[in-house]
mmCIF file of C-alpha atoms in Angstrom:
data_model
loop_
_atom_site.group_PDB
_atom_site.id
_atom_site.type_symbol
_atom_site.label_atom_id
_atom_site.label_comp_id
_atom_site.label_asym_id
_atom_site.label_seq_id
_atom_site.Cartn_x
_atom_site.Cartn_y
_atom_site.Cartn_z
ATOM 1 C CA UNK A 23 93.917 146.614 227.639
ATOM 2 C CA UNK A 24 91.540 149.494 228.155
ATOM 3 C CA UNK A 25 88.493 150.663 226.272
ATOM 4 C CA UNK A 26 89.029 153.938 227.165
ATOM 5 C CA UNK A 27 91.929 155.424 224.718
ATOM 6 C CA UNK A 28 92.915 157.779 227.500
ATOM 7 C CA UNK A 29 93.709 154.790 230.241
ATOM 8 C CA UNK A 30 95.509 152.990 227.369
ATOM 9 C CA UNK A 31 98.481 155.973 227.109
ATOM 10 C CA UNK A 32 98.506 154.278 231.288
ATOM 11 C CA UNK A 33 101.373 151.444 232.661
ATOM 12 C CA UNK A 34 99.870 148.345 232.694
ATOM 13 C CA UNK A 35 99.033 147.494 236.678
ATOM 14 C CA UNK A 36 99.342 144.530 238.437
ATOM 15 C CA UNK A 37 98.193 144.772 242.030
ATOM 16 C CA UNK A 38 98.816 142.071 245.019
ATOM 17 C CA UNK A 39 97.004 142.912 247.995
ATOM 18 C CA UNK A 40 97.580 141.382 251.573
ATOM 19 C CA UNK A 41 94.746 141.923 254.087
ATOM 20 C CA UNK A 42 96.442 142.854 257.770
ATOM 21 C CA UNK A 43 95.121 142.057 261.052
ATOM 22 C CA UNK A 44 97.052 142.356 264.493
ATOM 23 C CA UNK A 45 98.087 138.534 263.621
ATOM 24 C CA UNK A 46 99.627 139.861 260.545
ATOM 25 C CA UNK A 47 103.290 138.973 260.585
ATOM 26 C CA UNK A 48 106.489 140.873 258.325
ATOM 27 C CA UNK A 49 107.477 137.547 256.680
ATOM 28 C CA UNK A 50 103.185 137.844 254.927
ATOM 29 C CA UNK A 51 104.122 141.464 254.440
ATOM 30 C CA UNK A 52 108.143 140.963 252.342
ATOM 31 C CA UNK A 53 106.155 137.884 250.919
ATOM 32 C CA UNK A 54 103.400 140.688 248.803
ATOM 33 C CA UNK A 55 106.556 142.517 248.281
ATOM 34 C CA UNK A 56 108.196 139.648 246.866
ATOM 35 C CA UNK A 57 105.919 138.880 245.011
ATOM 36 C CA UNK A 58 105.212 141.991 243.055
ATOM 37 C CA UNK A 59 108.926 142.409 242.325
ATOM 38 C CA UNK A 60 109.426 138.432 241.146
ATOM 39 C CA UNK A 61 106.106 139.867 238.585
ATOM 40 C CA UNK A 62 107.999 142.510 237.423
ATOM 41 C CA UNK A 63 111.297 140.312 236.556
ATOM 42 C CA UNK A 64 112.493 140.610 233.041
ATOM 43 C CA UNK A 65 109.575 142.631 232.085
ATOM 44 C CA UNK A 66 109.393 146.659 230.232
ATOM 45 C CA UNK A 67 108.619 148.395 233.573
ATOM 46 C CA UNK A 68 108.157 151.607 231.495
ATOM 47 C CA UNK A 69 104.956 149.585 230.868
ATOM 48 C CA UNK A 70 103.811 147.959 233.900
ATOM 49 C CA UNK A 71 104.083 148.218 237.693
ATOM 50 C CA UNK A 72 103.537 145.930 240.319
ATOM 51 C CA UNK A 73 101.508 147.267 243.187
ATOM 52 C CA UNK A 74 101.552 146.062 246.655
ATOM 53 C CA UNK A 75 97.961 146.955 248.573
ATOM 54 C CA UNK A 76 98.050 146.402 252.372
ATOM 55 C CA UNK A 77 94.273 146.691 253.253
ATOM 56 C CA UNK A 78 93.404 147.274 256.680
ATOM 57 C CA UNK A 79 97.468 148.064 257.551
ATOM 58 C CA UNK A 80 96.028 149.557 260.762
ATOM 59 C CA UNK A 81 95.258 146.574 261.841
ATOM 60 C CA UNK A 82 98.897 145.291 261.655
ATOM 61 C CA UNK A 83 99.874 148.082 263.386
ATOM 62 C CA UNK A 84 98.218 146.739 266.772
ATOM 63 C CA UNK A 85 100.218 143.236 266.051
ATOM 64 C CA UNK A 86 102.852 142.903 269.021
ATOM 65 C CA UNK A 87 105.372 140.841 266.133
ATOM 66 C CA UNK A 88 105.228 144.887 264.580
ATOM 67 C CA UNK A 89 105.279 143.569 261.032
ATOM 68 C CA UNK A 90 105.036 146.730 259.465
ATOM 69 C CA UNK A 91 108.836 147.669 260.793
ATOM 70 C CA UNK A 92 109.528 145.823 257.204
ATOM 71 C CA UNK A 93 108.197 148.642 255.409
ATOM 72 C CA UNK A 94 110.355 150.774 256.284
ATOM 73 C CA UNK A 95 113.358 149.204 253.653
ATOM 74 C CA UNK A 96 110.717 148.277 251.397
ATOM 75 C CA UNK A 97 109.638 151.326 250.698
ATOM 76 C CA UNK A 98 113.037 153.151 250.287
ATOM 77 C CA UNK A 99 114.930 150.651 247.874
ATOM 78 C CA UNK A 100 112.911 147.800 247.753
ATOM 79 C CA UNK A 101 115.550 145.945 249.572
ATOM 80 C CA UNK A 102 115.838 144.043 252.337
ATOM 81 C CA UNK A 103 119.084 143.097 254.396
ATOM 82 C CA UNK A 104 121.532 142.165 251.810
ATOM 83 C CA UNK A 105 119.581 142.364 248.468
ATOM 84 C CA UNK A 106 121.132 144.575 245.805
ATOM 85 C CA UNK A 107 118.851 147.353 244.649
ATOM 86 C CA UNK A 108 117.608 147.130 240.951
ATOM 87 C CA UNK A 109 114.802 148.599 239.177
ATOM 88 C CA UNK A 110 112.495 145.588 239.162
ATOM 89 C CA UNK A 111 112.535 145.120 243.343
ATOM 90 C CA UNK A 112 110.926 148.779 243.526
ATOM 91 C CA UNK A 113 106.952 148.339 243.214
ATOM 92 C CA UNK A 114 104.064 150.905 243.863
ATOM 93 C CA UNK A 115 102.637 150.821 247.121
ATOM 94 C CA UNK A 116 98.984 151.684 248.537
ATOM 95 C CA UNK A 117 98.020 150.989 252.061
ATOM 96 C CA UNK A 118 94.253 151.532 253.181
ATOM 97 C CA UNK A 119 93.487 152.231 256.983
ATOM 98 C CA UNK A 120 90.494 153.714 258.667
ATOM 99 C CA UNK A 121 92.523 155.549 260.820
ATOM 100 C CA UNK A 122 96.137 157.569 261.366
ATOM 101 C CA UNK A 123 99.384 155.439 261.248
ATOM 102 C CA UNK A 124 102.248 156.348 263.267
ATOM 103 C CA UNK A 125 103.954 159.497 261.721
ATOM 104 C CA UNK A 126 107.037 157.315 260.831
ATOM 105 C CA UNK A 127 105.325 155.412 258.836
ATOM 106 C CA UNK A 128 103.098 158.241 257.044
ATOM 107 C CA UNK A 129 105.963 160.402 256.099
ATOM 108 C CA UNK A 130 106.735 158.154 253.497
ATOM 109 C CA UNK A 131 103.944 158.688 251.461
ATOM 110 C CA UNK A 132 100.474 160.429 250.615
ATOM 111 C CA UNK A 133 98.179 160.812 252.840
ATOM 112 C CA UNK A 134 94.657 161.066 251.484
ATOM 113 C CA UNK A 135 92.091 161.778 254.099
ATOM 114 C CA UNK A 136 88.043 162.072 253.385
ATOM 115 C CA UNK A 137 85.256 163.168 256.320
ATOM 116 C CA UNK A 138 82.442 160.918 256.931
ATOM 117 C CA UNK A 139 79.204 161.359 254.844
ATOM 118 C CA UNK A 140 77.080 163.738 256.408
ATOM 119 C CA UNK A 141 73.473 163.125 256.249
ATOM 120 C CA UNK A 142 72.666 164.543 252.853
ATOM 121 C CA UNK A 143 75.374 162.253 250.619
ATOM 122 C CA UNK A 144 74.209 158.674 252.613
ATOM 123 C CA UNK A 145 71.316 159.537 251.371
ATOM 124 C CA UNK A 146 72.152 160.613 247.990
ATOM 125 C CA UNK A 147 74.272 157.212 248.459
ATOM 126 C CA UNK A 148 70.995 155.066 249.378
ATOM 127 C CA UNK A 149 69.171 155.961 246.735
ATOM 128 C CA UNK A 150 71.976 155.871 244.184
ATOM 129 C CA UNK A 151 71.786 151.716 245.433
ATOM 130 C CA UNK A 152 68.295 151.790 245.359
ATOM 131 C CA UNK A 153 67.448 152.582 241.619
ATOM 132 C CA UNK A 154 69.369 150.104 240.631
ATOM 133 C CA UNK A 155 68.155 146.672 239.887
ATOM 134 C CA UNK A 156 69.961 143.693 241.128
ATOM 135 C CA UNK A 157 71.004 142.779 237.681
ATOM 136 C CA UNK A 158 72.439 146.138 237.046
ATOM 137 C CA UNK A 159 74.426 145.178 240.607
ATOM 138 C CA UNK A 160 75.820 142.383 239.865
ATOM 139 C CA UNK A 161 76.245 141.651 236.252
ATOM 140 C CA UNK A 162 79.960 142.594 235.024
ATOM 141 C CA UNK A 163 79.901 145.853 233.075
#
């Protein structure tokens, strides 16, 4: 579906994402899950995956329910409790967070870290925003 001919040799993605907060709950978090893996049902999942995009999960991690303890068999096998593990209940995960999770939970993936701007790229960032007119901001490309 690209126009670039090097994203088209690319699995086709289809991303859920599920914005935490400390009143996020595990049944909202299996929920994404399930809904990725009912996506990928019956389809060629050598060309598509199903990707589940917890923004803010440090958020949820300050929730006394601790909904992200359902990660933990997500992430594995997919699986929870008594489900049978099949190809289509495994889907990609991506979880964004402005800080450090517990180490638990971070061993179980990539951790991809960036500094803060220093002083010279906000600026280079400002007036990067600046030359551009408002059309050029909000017309699709």
């Amino acid at each position: 579906n690209s126009y670039s001919e090097m994203f088209k040799n690319f699995k086709e993605i289809h991303m859920v994402s599920f914005q935490c907060s400390p009143l996020a709950t595990s049944d909202g978090i299996v929920g994404t899950f399930r809904q990725c893996q009912k996506y990928q049902q019956k389809k060629d999942l050598t060309r598509l995956t199903s990707v589940v995009i917890l923004d803010e999960v440090g958020l949820a991690e300050d929730s006394p329910k601790m909904p992200l303890k359902a990660l933990h068999p997500l992430l594995e096998d997919g699986c929870i409790d008594d489900d049978l593990p099949t190809p289509d209940k495994k889907v990609a995960f991506v979880g964004i967070s402005n800080w450090a999770l517990d180490p638990a939970k971070m061993n179980r993936g990539i951790l991809l870290s960036r500094s803060p701007p220093d002083i010279q790229d906000l600026i280079k960032i400002g007036r990067g925003i600046g030359e551009k007119t408002c059309a050029q901001l909000t017309d699709p490309l």
